[in-house]
mmCIF file of C-alpha atoms in Angstrom:
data_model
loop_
_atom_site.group_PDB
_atom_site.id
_atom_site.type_symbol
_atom_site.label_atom_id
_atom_site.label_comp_id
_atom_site.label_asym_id
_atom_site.label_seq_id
_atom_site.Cartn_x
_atom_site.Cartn_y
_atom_site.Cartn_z
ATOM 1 C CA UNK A 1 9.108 36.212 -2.826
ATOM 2 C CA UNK A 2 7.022 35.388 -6.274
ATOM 3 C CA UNK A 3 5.246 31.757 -6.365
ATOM 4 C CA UNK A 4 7.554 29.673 -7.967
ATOM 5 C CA UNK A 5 7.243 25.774 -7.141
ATOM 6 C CA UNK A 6 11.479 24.859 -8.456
ATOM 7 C CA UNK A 7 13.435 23.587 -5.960
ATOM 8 C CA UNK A 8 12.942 21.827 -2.584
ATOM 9 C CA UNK A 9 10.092 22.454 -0.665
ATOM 10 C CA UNK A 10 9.985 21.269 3.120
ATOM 11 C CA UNK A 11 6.913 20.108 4.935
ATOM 12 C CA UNK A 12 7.555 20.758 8.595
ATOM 13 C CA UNK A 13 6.345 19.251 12.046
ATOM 14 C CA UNK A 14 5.065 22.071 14.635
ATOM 15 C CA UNK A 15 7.080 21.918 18.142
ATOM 16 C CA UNK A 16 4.625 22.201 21.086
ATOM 17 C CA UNK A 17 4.403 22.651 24.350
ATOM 18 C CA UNK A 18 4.464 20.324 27.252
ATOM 19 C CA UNK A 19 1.210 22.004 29.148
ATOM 20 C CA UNK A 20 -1.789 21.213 29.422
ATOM 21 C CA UNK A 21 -2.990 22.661 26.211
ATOM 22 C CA UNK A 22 -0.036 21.793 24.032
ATOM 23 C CA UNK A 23 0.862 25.389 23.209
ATOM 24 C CA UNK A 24 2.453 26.190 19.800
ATOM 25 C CA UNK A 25 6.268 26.791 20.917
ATOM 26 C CA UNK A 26 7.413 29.398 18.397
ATOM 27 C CA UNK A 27 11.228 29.447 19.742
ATOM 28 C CA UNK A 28 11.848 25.332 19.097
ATOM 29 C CA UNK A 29 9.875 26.089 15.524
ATOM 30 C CA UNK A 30 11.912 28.963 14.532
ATOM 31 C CA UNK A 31 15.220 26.832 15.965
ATOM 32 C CA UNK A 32 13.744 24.200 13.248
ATOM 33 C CA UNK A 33 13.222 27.129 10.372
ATOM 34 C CA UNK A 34 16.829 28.200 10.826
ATOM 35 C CA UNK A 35 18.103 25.326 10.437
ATOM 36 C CA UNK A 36 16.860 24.362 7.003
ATOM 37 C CA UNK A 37 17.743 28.005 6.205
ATOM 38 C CA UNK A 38 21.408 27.487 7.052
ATOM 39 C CA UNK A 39 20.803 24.494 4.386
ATOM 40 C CA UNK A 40 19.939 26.604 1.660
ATOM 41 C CA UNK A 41 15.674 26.410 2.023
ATOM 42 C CA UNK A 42 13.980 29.155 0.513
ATOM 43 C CA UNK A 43 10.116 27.892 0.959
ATOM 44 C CA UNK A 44 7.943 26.024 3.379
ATOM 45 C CA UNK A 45 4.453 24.518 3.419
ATOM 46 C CA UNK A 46 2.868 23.881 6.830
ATOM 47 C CA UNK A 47 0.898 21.033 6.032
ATOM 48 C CA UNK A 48 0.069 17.362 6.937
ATOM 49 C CA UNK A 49 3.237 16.979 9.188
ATOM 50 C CA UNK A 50 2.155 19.788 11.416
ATOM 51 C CA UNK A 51 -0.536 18.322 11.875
ATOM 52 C CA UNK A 52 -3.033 21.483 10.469
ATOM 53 C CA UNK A 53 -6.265 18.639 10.135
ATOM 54 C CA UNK A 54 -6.561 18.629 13.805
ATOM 55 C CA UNK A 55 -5.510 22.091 14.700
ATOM 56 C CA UNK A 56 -7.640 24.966 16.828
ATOM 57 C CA UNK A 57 -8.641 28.231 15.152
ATOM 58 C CA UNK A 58 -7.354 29.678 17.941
ATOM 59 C CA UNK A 59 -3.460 27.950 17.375
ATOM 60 C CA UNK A 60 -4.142 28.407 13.478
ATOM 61 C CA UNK A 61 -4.920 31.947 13.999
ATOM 62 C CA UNK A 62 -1.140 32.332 15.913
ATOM 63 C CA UNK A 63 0.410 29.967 13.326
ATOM 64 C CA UNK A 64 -0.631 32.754 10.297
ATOM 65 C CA UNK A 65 0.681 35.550 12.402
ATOM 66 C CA UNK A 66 4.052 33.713 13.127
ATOM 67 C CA UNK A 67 4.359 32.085 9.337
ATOM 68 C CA UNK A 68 4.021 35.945 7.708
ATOM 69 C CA UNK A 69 7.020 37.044 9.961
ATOM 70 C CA UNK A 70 8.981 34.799 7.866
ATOM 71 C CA UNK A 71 8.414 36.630 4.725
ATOM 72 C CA UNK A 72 9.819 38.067 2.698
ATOM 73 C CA UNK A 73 13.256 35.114 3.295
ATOM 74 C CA UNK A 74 10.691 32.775 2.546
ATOM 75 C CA UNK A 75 7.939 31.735 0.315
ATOM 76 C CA UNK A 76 5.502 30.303 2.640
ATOM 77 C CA UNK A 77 2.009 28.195 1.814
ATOM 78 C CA UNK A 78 0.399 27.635 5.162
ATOM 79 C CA UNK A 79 -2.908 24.821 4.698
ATOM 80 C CA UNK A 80 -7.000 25.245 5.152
ATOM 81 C CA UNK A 81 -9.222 22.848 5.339
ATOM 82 C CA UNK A 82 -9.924 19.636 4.564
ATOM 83 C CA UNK A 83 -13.290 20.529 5.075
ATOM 84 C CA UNK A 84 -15.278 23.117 2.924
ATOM 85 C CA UNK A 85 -16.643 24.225 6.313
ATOM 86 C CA UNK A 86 -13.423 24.718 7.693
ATOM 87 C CA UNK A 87 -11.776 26.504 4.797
ATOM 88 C CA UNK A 88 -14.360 28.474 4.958
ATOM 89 C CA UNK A 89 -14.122 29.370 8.672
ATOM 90 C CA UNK A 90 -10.258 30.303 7.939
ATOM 91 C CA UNK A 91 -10.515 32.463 5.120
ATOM 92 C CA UNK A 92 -10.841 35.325 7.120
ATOM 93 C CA UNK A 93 -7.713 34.823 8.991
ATOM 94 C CA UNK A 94 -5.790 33.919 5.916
ATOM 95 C CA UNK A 95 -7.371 37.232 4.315
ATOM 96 C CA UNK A 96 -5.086 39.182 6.883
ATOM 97 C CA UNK A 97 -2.175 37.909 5.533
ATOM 98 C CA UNK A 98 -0.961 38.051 1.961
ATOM 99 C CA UNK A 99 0.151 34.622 1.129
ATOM 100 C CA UNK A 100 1.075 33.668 -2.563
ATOM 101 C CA UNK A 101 -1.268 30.794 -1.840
ATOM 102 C CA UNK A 102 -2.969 28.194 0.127
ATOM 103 C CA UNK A 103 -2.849 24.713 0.127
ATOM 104 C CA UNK A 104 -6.290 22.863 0.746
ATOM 105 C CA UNK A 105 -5.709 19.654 2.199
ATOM 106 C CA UNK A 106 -7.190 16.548 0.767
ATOM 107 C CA UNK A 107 -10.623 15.313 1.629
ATOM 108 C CA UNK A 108 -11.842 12.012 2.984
ATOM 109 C CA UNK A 109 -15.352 13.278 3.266
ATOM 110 C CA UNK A 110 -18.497 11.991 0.924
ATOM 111 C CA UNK A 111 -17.491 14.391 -1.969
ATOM 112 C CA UNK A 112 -17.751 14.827 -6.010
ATOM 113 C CA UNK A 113 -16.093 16.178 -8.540
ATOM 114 C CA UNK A 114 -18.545 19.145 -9.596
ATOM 115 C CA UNK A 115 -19.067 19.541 -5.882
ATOM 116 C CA UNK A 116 -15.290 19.742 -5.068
ATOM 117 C CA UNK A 117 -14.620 22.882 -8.106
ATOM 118 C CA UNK A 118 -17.492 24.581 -6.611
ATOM 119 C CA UNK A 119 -15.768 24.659 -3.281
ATOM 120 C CA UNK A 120 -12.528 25.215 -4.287
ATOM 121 C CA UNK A 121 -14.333 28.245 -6.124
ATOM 122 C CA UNK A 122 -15.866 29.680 -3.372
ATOM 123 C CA UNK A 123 -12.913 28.895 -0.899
ATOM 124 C CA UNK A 124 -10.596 30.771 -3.188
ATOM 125 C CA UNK A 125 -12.671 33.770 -3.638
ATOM 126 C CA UNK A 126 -13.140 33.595 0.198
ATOM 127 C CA UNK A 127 -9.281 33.488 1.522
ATOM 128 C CA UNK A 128 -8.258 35.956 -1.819
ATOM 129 C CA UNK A 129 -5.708 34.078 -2.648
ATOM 130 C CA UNK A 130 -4.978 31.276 -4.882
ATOM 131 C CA UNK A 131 -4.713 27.413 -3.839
ATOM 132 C CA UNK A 132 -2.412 24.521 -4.387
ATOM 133 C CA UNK A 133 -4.493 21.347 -5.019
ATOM 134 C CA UNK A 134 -3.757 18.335 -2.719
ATOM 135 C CA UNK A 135 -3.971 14.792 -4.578
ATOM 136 C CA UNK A 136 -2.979 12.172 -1.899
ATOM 137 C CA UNK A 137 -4.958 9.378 -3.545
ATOM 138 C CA UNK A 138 -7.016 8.570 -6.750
ATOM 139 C CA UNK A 139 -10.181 9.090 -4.857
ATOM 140 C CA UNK A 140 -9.661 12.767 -3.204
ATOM 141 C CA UNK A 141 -11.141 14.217 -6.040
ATOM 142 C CA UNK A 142 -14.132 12.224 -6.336
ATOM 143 C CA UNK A 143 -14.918 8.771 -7.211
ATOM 144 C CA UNK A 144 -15.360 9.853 -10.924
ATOM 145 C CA UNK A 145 -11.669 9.697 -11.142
ATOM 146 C CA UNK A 146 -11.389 11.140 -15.066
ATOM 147 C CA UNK A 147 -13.978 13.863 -13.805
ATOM 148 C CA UNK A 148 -11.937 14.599 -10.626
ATOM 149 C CA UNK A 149 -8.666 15.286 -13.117
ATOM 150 C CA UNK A 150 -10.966 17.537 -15.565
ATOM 151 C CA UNK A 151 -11.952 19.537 -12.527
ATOM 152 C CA UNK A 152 -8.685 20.270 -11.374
ATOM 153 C CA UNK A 153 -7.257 20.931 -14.664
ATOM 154 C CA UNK A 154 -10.425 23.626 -14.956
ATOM 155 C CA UNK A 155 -9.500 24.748 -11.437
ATOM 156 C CA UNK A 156 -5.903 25.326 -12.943
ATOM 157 C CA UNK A 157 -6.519 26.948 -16.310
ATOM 158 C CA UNK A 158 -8.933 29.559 -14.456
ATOM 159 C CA UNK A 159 -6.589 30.710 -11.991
ATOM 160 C CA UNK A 160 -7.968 29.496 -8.653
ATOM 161 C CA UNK A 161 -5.229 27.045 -8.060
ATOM 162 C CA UNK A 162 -1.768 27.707 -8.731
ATOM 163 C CA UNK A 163 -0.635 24.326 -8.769
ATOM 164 C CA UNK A 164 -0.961 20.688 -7.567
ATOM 165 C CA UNK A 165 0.885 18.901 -4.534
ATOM 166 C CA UNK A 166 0.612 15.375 -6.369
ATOM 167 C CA UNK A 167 1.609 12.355 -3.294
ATOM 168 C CA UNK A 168 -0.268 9.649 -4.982
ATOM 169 C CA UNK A 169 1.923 6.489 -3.358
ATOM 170 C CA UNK A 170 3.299 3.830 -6.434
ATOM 171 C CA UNK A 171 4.848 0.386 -5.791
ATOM 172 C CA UNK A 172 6.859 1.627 -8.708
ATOM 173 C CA UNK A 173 6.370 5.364 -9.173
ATOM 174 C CA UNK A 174 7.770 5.151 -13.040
ATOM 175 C CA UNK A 175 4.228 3.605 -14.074
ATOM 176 C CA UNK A 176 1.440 6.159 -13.188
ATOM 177 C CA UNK A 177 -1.318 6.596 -15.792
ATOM 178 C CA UNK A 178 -3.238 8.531 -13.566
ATOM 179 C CA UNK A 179 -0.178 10.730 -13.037
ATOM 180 C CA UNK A 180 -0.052 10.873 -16.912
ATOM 181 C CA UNK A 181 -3.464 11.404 -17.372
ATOM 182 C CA UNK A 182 -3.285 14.145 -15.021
ATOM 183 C CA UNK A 183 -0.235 15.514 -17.545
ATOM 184 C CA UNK A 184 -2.442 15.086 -20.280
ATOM 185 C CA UNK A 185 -4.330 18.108 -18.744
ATOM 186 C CA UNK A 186 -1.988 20.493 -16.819
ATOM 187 C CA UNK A 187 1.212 22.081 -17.593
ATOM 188 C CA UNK A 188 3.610 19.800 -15.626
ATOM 189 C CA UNK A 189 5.639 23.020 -14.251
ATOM 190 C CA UNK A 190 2.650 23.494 -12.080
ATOM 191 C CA UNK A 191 3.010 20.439 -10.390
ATOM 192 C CA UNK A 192 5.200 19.141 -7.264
ATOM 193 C CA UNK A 193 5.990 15.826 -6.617
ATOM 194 C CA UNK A 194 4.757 15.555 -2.928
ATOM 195 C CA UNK A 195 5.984 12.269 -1.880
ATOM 196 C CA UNK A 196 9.316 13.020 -0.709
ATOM 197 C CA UNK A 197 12.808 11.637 -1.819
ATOM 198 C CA UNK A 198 11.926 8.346 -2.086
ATOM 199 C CA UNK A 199 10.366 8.805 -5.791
ATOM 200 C CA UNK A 200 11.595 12.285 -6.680
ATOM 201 C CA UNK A 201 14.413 11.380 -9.108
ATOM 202 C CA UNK A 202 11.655 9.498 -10.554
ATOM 203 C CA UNK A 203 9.479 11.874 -11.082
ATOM 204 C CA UNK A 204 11.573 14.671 -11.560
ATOM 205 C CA UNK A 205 13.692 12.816 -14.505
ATOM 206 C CA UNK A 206 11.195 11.043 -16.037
ATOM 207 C CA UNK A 207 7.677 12.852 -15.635
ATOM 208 C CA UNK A 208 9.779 16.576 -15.481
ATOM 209 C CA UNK A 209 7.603 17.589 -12.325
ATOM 210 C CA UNK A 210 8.606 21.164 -11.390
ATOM 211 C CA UNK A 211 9.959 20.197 -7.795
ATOM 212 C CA UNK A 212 9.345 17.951 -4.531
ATOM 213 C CA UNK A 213 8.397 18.437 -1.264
ATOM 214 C CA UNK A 214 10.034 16.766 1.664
ATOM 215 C CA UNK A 215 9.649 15.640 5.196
ATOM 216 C CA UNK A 216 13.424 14.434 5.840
ATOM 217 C CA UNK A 217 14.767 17.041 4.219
ATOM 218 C CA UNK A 218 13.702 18.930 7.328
ATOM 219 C CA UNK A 219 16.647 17.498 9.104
ATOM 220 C CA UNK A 220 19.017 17.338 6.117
ATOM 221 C CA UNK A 221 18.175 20.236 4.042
ATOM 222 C CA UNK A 222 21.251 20.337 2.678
ATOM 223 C CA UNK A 223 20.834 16.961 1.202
ATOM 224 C CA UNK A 224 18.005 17.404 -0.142
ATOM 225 C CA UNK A 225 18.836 20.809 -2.264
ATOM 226 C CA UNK A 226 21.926 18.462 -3.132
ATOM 227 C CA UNK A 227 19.735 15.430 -5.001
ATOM 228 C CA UNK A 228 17.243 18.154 -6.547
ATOM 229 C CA UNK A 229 20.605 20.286 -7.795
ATOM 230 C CA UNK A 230 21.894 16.756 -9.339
ATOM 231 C CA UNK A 231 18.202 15.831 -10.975
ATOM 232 C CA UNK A 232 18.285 19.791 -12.348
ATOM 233 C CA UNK A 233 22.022 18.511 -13.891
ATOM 234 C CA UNK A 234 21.365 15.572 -15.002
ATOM 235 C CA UNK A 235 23.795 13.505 -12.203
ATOM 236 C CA UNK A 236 21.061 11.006 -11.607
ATOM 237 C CA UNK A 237 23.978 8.671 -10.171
ATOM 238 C CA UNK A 238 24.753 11.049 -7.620
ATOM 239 C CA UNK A 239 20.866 11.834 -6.982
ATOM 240 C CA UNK A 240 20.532 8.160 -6.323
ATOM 241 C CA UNK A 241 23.163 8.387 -3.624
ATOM 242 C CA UNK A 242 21.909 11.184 -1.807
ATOM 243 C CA UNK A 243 18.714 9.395 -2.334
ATOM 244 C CA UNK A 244 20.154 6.406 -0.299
ATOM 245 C CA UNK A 245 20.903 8.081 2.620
ATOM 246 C CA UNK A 246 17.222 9.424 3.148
ATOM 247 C CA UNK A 247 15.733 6.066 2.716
ATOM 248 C CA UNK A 248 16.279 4.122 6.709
ATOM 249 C CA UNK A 249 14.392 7.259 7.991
ATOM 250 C CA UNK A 250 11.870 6.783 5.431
ATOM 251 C CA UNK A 251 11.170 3.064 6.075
ATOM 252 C CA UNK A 252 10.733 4.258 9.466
ATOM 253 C CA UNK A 253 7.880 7.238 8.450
ATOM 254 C CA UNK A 254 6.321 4.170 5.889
ATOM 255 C CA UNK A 255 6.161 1.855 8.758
ATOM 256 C CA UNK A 256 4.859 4.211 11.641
ATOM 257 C CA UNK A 257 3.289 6.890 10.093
ATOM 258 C CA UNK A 258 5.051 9.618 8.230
ATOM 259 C CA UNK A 259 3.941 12.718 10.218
ATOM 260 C CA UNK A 260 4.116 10.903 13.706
ATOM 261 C CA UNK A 261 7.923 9.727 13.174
ATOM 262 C CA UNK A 262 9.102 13.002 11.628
ATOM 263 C CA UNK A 263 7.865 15.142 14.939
ATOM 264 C CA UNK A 264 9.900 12.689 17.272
ATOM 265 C CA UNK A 265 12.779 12.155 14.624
ATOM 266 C CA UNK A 266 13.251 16.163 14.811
ATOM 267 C CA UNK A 267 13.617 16.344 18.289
ATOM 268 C CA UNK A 268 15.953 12.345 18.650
ATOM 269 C CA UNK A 269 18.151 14.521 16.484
ATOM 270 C CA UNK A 270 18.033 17.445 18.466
ATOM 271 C CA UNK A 271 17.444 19.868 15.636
ATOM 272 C CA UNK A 272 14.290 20.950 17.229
ATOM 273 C CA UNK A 273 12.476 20.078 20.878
ATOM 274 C CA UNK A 274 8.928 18.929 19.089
ATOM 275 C CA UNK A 275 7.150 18.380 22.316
ATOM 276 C CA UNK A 276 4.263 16.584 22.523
ATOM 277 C CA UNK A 277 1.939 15.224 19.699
ATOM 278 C CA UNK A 278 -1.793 15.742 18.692
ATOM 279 C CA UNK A 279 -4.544 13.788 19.191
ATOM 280 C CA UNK A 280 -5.773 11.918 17.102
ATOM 281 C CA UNK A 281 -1.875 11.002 17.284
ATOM 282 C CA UNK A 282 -0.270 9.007 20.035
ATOM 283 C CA UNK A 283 3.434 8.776 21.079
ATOM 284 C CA UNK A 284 6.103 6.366 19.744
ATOM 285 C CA UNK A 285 6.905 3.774 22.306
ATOM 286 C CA UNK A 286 9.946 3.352 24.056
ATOM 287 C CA UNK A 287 11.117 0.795 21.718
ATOM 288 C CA UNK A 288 10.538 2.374 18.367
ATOM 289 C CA UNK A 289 12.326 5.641 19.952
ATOM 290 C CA UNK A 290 15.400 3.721 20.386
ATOM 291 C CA UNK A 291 15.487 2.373 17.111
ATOM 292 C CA UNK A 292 14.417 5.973 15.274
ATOM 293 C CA UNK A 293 17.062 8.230 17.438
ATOM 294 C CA UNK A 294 20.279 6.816 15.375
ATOM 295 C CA UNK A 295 18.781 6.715 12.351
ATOM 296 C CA UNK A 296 17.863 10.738 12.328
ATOM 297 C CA UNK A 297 20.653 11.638 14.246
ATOM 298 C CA UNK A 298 22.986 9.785 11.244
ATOM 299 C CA UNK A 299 20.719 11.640 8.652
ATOM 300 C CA UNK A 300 21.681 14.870 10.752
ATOM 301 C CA UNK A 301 25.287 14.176 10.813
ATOM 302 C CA UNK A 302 25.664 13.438 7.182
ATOM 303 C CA UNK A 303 23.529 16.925 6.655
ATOM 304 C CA UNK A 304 26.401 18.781 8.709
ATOM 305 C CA UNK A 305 29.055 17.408 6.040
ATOM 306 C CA UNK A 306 27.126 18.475 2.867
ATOM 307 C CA UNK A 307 27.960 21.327 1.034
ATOM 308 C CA UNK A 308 24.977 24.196 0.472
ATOM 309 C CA UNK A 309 23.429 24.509 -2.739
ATOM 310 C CA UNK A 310 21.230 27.438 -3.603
ATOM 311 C CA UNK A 311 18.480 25.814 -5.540
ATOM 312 C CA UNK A 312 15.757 29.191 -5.714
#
C-alpha cells in the first residue's frame, strides 16, 4: 500500500503475556487488528501506546516480523528509537523488512538542532527507509526552537522524512504559532495531527492537516473514520458529535496517562486481552478500573452501532 498519511491512523497498545517475561501475545494483538479492520482501518503506527521506548530487541525483532505479515491490507509504520543509539541498533532489523517508513520517536535526551538532522540523516540512510518526524513538544527538536523547525523542514524537502506526527498539546489548539510557523515551512499534506480526536476537527478544518492519529479510535474505529469522513465533507456539526462521544475516555487517558489507560481500556472492553503492562509503567488500581471499564465498554457499544466508512 503507497504512503499516504489521509484518513485515520490508529496508534495501538501491544497485548502481552502473563509470564514471567511478558511475552508479546500475537493472537490478542491480531484479535485487536481485526477489529479496527472490520471498522474500516487501513493503516497503523506502533508507537508510544505500545509502549516501543521500553521494548527488547529481542520483542522488537518479533514485532517487525509479525507487523510485515499485515501487509499488503495495511500500511504499517512501526517506531525506532528515541535514542540515536538505539535507532541505530534497529536499523538492521527494520532493513529486513520493507516498510514505507519509520517513525522516530521523540527525544528527551540533551540534544540540538544541527545534531538532531545529522542523526536523522544517518538513521535514515541506516534503516533504508524514510522517517516520520515525531514533535510531542516545542523542545524535542532542540531548544533553538526556530532552528529545530528549519531542520525538520530541511529533513522534509530532502527526502529523509516523509512527514511529521505533530502532538504538540494546546489549551486551545486553534492558536498555535509554532504549529503555524511549522506551516510556514512544510507542505501541510505532510503532516498528521497526532493528538487524537480531541483537537482533530480543529486542526483538520482550520490548519487543513492531512489526517490524525488516534488512540480511542482503537476501540471505536468506526467512529473515528466517521468524524474524519464528516471533517473531509465539511459536516463539522456532526464531527463535533462523534467528537463528544470520544471525549469521557479521553479525560480518563489526560488524567492517568494516555498509553497506560488505553492498554487496560482495550481489554475492560473486551476487544482485546492486553495483559500485563511495562515497566517503567505500573497497573491501574482497583478503583480507577472500575471507573474506566463503563466508559470503554460504552465507547465500544456505540462503535458496534456506527456505520463503516472507507476513508483510504
Amino acid at each position: 500500500m503507497p504512503l499516504d498519511f489521509r484518513g485515520v491512523l490508529p496508534v495501538p497498545p501491544l497485548a502481552r503475556k502473563n509470564d514471567s517475561q511478558r511475552s508479546i501475545d500475537f493472537a490478542q494483538n491480531e484479535k485487536l487488528v481485526r477489529h479496527m479492520a472490520d471498522g474500516g482501518i487501513t493503516r497503523l503506527i506502533y508507537g508510544g501506546n505500545a509502549l516501543l521506548y521500553h521494548i527488547t530487541l529481542a520483542d522488537y525483532a518479533s514485532l517487525l516480523d509479525w507487523l510485515a505479515g499485515l501487509t499488503p491490507q495495511f500500511l504499517v509504520i512501526p517506531s525506532a528509537g528515541p535514542s540515536y543509539g538505539r535507532a541505530m541498533d534497529q536499523a538492521p532489523l527494520l532493513r529486513t523488512h520493507r516498510f514505507p517508513c519509520v517513525m522516530i520517536l521523540p527525544c528527551g535526551d540533551p540534544r540540538d538542532a544541527r545534531g538532531l538532522e545529522q542523526g536523522m540523516r544517518e538513521i535514515a540512510d541506516a534503516m533504508e527507509a524514510p522517517l516520520l518526524a515525531y514533535i510531542k513538544d516545542e523542545g524535542n527538536l532542540g531548544s533553538d526552537k526556530e532552528a529545530g523547525l528549519d531542520a525538520v523542514a530541511r529533513l522534509i524537502d530532502s527526502g529523509v522524512c516523509a512527514g511529521i506526527k505533530y502532538a504538540v498539546v494546546r489549551q486551545d489548539p486553534s492558536q498555535d504559532p509554532y504549529l503555524d510557523s511549522l506551516l510556514s515551512r512544510v507542505d501541510r499534506g505532510k503532516v498528521i495531527s497526532g493528538i487524537g480526536e480531541r483537537p482533530a476537527i480543529v486542526h483538520l478544518r482550520d490548519f487543513k492537516l492531512t489526517g490524525f492519529t488516534t488512540g480511542s479510535g482503537c476501540l471505536a474505529p468506526r467512529l473515528s473514520n466517521n468524524l474524519f469522513d464528516a471533517c473531509r465533507r465539511g459536516a463539522y456539526e456532526d464531527a463535533e458529535q462523534l467528537r463528544a462521544r470520544f471525549l469521557p475516555l479521553e479525560d480518563l487517558r489526560d488524567g492517568w496517562g494516555p498509553s497506560k489507560v488505553l492498554h487496560f481500556a482495550t481489554a475492560a472492553a473486551g476487544v482485546s486481552d492486553t495483559g500485563p503492562i511495562l515497566p517503567y509503567f505500573s497497573p491501574l488500581s482497583a478503583a480507577q478500573m472500575e471507573q474506566l471499564a463503563p466508559v470503554a465498554k460504552t465507547l465500544v457499544e456505540r462503535n458496534a452501532s456506527a456505520s463503516v466508512v472507507a476513508t483510504a
